mmCIF file of C-alpha atoms in Angstrom:
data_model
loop_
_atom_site.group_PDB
_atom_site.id
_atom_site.type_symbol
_atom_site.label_atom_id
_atom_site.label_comp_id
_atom_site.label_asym_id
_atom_site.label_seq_id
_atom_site.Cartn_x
_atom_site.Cartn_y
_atom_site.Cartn_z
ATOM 1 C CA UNK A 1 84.516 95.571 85.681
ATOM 2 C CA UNK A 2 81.098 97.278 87.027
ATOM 3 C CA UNK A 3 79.638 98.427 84.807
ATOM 4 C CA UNK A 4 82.077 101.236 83.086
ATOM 5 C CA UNK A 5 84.117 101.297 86.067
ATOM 6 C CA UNK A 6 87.584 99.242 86.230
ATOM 7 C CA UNK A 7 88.652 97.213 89.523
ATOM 8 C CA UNK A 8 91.677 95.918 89.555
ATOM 9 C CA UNK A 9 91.569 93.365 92.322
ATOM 10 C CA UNK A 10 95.311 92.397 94.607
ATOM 11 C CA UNK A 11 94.903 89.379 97.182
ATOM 12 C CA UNK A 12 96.798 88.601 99.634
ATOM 13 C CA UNK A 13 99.182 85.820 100.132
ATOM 14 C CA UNK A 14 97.225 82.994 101.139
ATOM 15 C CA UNK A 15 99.239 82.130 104.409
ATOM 16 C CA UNK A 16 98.070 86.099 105.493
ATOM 17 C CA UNK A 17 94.486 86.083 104.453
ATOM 18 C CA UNK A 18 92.326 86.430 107.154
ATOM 19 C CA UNK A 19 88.273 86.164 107.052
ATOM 20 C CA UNK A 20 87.823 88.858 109.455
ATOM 21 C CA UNK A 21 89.988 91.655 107.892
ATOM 22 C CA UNK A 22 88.144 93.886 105.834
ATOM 23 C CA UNK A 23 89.152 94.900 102.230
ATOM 24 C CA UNK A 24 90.605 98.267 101.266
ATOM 25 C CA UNK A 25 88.999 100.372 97.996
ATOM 26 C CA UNK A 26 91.698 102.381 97.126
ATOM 27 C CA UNK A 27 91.639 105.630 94.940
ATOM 28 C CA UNK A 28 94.879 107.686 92.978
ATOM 29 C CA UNK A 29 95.066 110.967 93.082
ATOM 30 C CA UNK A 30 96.086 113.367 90.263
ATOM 31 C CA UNK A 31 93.810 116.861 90.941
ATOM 32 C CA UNK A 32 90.241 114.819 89.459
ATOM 33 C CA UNK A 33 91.695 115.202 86.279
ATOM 34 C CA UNK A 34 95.066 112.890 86.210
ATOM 35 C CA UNK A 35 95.957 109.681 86.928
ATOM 36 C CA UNK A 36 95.622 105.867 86.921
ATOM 37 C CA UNK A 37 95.956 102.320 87.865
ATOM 38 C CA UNK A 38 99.281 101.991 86.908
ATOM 39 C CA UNK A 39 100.767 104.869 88.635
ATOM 40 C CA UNK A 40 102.623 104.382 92.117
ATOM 41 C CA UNK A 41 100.140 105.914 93.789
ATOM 42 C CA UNK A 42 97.799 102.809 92.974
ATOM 43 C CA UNK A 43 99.641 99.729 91.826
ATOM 44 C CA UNK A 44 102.958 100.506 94.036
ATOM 45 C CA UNK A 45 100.453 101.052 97.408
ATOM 46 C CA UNK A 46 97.941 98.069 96.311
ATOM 47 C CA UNK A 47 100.721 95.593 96.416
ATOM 48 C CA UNK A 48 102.012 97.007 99.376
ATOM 49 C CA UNK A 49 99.633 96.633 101.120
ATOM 50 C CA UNK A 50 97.881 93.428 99.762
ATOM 51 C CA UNK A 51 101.074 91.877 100.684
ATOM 52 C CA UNK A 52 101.084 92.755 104.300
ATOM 53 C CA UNK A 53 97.409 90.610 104.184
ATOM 54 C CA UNK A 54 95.062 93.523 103.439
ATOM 55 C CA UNK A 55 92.630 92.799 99.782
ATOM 56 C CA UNK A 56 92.848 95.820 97.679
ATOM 57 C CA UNK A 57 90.460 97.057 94.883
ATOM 58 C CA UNK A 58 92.057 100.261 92.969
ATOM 59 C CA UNK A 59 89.728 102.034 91.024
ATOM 60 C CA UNK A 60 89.554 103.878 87.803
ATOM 61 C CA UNK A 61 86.936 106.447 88.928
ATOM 62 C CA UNK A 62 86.590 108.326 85.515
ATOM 63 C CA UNK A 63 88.710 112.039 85.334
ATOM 64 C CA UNK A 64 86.808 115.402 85.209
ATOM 65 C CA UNK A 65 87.550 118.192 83.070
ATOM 66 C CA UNK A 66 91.054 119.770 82.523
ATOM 67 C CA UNK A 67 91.078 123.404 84.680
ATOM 68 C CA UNK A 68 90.540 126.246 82.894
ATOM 69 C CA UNK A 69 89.893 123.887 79.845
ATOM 70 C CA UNK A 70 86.369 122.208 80.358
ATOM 71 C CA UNK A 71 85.386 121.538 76.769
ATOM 72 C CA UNK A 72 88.642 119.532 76.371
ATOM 73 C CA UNK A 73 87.646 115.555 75.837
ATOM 74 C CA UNK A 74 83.968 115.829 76.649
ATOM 75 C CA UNK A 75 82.900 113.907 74.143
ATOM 76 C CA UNK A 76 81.593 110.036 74.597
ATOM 77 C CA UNK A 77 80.089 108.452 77.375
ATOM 78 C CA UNK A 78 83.681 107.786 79.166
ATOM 79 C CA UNK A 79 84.272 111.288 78.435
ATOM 80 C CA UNK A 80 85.608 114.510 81.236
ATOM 81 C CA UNK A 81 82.430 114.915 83.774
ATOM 82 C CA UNK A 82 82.540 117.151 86.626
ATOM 83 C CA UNK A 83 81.080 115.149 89.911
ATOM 84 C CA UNK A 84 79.133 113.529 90.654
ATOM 85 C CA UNK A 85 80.474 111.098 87.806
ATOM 86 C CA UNK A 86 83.774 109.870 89.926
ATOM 87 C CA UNK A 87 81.260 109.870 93.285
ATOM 88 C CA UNK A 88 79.267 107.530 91.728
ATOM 89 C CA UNK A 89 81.997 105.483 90.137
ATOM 90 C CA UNK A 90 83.499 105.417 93.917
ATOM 91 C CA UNK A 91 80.113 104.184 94.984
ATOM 92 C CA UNK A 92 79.768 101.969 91.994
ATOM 93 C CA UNK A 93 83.215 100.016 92.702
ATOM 94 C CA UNK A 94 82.426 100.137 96.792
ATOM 95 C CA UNK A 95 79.105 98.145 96.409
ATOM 96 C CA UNK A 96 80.918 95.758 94.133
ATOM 97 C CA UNK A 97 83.650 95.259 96.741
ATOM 98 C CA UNK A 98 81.526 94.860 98.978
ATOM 99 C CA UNK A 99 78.779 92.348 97.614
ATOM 100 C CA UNK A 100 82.085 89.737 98.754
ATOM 101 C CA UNK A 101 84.126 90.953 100.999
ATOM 102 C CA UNK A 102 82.503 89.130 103.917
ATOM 103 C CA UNK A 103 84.415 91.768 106.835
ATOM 104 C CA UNK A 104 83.201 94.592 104.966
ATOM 105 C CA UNK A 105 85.196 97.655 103.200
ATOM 106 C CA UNK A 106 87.361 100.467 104.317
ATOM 107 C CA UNK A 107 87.449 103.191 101.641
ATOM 108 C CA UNK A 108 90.359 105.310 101.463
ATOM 109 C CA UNK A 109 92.981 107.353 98.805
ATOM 110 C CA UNK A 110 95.646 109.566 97.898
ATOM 111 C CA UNK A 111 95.259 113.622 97.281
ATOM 112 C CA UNK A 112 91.920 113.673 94.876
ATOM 113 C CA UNK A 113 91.568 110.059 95.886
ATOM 114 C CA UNK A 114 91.019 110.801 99.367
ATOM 115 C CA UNK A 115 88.431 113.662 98.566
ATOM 116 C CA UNK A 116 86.667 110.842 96.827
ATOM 117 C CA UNK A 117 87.008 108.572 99.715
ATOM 118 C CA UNK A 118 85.907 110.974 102.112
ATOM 119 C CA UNK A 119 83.164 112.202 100.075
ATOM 120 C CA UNK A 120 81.930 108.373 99.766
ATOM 121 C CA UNK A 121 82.241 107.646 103.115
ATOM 122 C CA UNK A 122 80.145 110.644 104.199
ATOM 123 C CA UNK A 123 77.511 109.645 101.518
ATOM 124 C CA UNK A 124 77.641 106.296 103.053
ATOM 125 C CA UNK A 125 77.069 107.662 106.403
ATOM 126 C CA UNK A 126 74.149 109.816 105.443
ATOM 127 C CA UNK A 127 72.609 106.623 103.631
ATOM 128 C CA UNK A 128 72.927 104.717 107.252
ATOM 129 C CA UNK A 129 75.548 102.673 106.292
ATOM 130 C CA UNK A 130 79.191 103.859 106.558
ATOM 131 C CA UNK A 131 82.263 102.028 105.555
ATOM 132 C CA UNK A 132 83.904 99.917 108.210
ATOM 133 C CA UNK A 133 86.891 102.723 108.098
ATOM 134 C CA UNK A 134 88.545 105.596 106.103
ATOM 135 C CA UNK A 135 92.348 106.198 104.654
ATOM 136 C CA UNK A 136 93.031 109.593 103.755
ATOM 137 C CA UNK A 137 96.430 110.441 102.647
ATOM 138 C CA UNK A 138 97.711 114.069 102.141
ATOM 139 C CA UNK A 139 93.832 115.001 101.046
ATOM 140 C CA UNK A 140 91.690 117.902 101.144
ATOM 141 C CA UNK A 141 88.707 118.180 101.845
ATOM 142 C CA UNK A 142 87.027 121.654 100.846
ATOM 143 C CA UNK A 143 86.059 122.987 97.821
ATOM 144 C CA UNK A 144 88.101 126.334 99.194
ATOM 145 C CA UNK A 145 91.108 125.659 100.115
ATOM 146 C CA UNK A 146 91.859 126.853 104.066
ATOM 147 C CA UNK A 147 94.523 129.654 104.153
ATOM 148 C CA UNK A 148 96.132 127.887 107.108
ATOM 149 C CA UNK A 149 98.922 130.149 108.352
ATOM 150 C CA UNK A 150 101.061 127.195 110.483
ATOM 151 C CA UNK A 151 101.133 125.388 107.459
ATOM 152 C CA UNK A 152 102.768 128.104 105.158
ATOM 153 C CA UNK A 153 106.444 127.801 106.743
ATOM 154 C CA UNK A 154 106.823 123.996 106.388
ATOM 155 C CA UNK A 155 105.892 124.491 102.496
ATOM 156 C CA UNK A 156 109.215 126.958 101.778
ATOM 157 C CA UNK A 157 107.835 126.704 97.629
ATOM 158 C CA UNK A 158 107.140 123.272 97.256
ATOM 159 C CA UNK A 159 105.198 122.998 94.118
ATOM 160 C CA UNK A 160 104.527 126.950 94.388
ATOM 161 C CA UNK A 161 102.725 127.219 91.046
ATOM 162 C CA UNK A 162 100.613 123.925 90.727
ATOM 163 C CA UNK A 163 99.753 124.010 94.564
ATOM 164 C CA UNK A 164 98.812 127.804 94.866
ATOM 165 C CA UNK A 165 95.440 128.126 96.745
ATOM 166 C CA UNK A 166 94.202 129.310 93.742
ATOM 167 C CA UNK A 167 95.288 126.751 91.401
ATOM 168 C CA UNK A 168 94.232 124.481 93.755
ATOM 169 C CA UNK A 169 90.617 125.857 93.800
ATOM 170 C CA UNK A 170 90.424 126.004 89.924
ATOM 171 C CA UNK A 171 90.604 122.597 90.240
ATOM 172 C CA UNK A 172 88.064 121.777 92.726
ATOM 173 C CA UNK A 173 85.959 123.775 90.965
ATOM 174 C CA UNK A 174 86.768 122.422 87.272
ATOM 175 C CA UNK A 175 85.790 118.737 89.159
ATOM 176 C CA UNK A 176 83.117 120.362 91.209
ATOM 177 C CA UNK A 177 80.969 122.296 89.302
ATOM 178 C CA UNK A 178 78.381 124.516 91.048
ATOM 179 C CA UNK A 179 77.728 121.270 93.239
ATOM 180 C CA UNK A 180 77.869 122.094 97.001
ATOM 181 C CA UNK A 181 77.960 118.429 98.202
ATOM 182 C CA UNK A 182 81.301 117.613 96.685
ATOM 183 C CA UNK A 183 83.593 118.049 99.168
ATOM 184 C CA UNK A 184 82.778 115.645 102.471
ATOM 185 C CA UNK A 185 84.429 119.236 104.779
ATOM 186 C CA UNK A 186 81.897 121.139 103.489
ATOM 187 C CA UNK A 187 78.939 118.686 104.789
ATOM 188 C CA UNK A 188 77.511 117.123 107.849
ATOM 189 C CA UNK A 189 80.094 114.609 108.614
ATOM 190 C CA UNK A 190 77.615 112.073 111.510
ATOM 191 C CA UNK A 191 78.605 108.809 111.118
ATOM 192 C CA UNK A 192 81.491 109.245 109.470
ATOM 193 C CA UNK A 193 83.288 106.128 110.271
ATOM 194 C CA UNK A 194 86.919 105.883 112.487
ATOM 195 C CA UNK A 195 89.312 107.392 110.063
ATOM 196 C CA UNK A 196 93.519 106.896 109.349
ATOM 197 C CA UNK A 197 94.823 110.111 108.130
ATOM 198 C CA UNK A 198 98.475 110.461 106.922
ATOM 199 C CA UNK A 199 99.501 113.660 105.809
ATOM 200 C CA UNK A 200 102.768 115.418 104.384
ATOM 201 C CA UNK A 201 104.584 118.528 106.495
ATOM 202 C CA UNK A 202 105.483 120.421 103.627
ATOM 203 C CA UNK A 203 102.134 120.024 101.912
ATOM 204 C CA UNK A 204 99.980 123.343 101.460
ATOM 205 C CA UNK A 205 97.154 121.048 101.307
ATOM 206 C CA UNK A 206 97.648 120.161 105.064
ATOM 207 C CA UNK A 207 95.709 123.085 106.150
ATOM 208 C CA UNK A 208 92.354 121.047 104.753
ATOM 209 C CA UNK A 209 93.336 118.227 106.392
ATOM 210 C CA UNK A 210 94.030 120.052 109.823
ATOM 211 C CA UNK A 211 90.114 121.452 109.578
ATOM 212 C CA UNK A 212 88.993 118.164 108.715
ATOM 213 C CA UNK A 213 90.342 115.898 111.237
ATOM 214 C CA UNK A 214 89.800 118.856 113.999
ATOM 215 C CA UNK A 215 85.740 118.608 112.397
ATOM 216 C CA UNK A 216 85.637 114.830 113.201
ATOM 217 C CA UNK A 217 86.895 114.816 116.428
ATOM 218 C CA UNK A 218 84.368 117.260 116.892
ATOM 219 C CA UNK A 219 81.746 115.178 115.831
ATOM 220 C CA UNK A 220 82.780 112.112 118.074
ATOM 221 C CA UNK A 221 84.595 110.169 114.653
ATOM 222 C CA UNK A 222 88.066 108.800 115.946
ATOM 223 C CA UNK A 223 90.450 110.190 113.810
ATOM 224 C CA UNK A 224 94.323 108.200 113.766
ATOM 225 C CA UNK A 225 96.531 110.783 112.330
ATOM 226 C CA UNK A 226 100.210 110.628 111.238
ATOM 227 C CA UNK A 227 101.796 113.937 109.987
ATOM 228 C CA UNK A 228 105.073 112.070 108.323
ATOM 229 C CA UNK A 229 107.992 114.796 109.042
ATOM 230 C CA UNK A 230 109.747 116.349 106.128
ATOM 231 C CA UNK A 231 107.300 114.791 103.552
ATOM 232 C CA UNK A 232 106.113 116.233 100.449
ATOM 233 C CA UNK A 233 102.786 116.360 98.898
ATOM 234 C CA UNK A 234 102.328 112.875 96.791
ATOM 235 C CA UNK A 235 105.155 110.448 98.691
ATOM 236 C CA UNK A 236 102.634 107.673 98.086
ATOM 237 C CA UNK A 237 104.248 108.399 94.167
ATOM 238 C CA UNK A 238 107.506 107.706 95.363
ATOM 239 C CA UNK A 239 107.841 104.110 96.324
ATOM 240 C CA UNK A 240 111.627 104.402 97.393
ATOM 241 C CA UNK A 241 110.646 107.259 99.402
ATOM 242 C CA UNK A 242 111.104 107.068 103.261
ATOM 243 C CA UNK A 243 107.465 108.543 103.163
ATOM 244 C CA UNK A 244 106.238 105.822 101.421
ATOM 245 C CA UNK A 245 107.871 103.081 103.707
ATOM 246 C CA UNK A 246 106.523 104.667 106.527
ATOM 247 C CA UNK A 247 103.001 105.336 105.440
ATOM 248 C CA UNK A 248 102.291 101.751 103.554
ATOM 249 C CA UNK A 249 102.825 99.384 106.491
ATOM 250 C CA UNK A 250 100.691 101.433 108.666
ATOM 251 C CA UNK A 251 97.961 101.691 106.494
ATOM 252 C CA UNK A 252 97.909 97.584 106.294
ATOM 253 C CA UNK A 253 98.579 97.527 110.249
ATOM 254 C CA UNK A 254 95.171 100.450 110.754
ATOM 255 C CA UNK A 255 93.261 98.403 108.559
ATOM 256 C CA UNK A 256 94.000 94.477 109.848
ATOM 257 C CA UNK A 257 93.583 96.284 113.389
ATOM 258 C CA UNK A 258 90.109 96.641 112.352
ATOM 259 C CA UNK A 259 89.396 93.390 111.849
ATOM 260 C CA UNK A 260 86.933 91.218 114.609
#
């Protein structure tokens, strides 16, 4: 616990821990507003990947308002905030990770997790002292989401209501607010630190994650990206996916590679 927000710790097996291999913070998705530590998208990937000798920390950042229903479960100091109460919960969790992992911390996430892990890491940056990496899985990064034409195809109508650009911007700005400096894409991105990205083909949300790794390279950041083929928004969900046995052993093999 720090403060209000709950870690739930994974360790390695002890014949795989290693001194020198940082831990992983990782975040769940579910659009700001959705979502915990028991879904897939945490528990399933934080045993994953603690078991290939990686310590995880999941975190449950606290949810922002429903969209289109923002007076919904207000109420109470754990109540629906629009950021920056998850930001700070991120940051919250990521100092506490970090006050003992002795080969620092690579922040990273799924959907709405990795908006929150990007938008640490750039705070970090800014603050002169990035993470040691970043995962980003099937993210994005904007508060407007890009209307990227090569993208459209690969979609075909997967999840053509809930993923609509639109539907997808009424919920980056029910978690948003009027704040500018939500979205890491939308911000100075120096420093940033070297970054995994693993995205879905047939993901409308692809076309933020196309600007965004194309606006670190620009900045110098090295960017590892994996676009899985035939994937679908949220395989990370779907632990018997081939997606999902794809993406988890690489993100344990990115982040021990960063270790030394």
């Amino acid at each position: 616990m720090t403060g209000p927000v709950v870690v739930r710790d994974y360790e390695p097996p002890a014949r795989l821990r290693g001194t020198d291999v940082p831990s992983l913070v990782w975040l769940h998705g579910g659009g700001f507003f959705a979502g915990g530590l028991d879904q897939p998208e945490s528990h399933a990937v934080a045993l994953a990947v603690a078991g290939s000798g990686v310590s995880v920390s999941t975190v449950q950042y606290r949810l922002a308002p429903l969209p289109g229903l923002p007076w919904v479960g207000r109420r109470g100091p754990e109540g629906r905030r629009r950021f920056p109460q998850a930001h700070d919960d991120v940051l919250a969790a990521y100092e506490s990770v970090g006050a003992r992992a002795s080969a620092g911390v690579v922040v990273g996430g799924a959907s709405a997790g990795a908006c929150l892990a990007a938008g640490a890491a750039a705070a970090l940056a800014r603050a002169g002292a990035p993470p040691r990496g970043a995962v980003l899985a099937y993210g994005f990064f904007h508060r407007v989401l890009p209307r990227g034409p090569g993208v459209r195809h690969p979609v075909r109508g997967h999840r053509r209501v809930t993923h609509a650009p639109a539907m997808l911007d009424l919920a980056n700005r029910s978690y948003a607010g009027r704040a500018t400096e939500a979205f890491a894409g939308d911000g100075p991105l120096g420093g940033f630190p070297r970054t995994l990205m693993l995205d879905a083909e047939r993901d409308a949300m692809r076309a933020s994650a196309d600007r965004f790794a194309a606006d670190l390279g620009a900045c110098g950041v090295t960017v590892d990206r994996d676009v899985l083929p035939g994937s679908v928004h949220a395989f990370l969900d779907r632990p018997g996916s081939a997606a999902f046995a794809a993406a988890v052993p690489r993100i344990g093999e990115w982040i021990r590679s960063l270790a030394g």
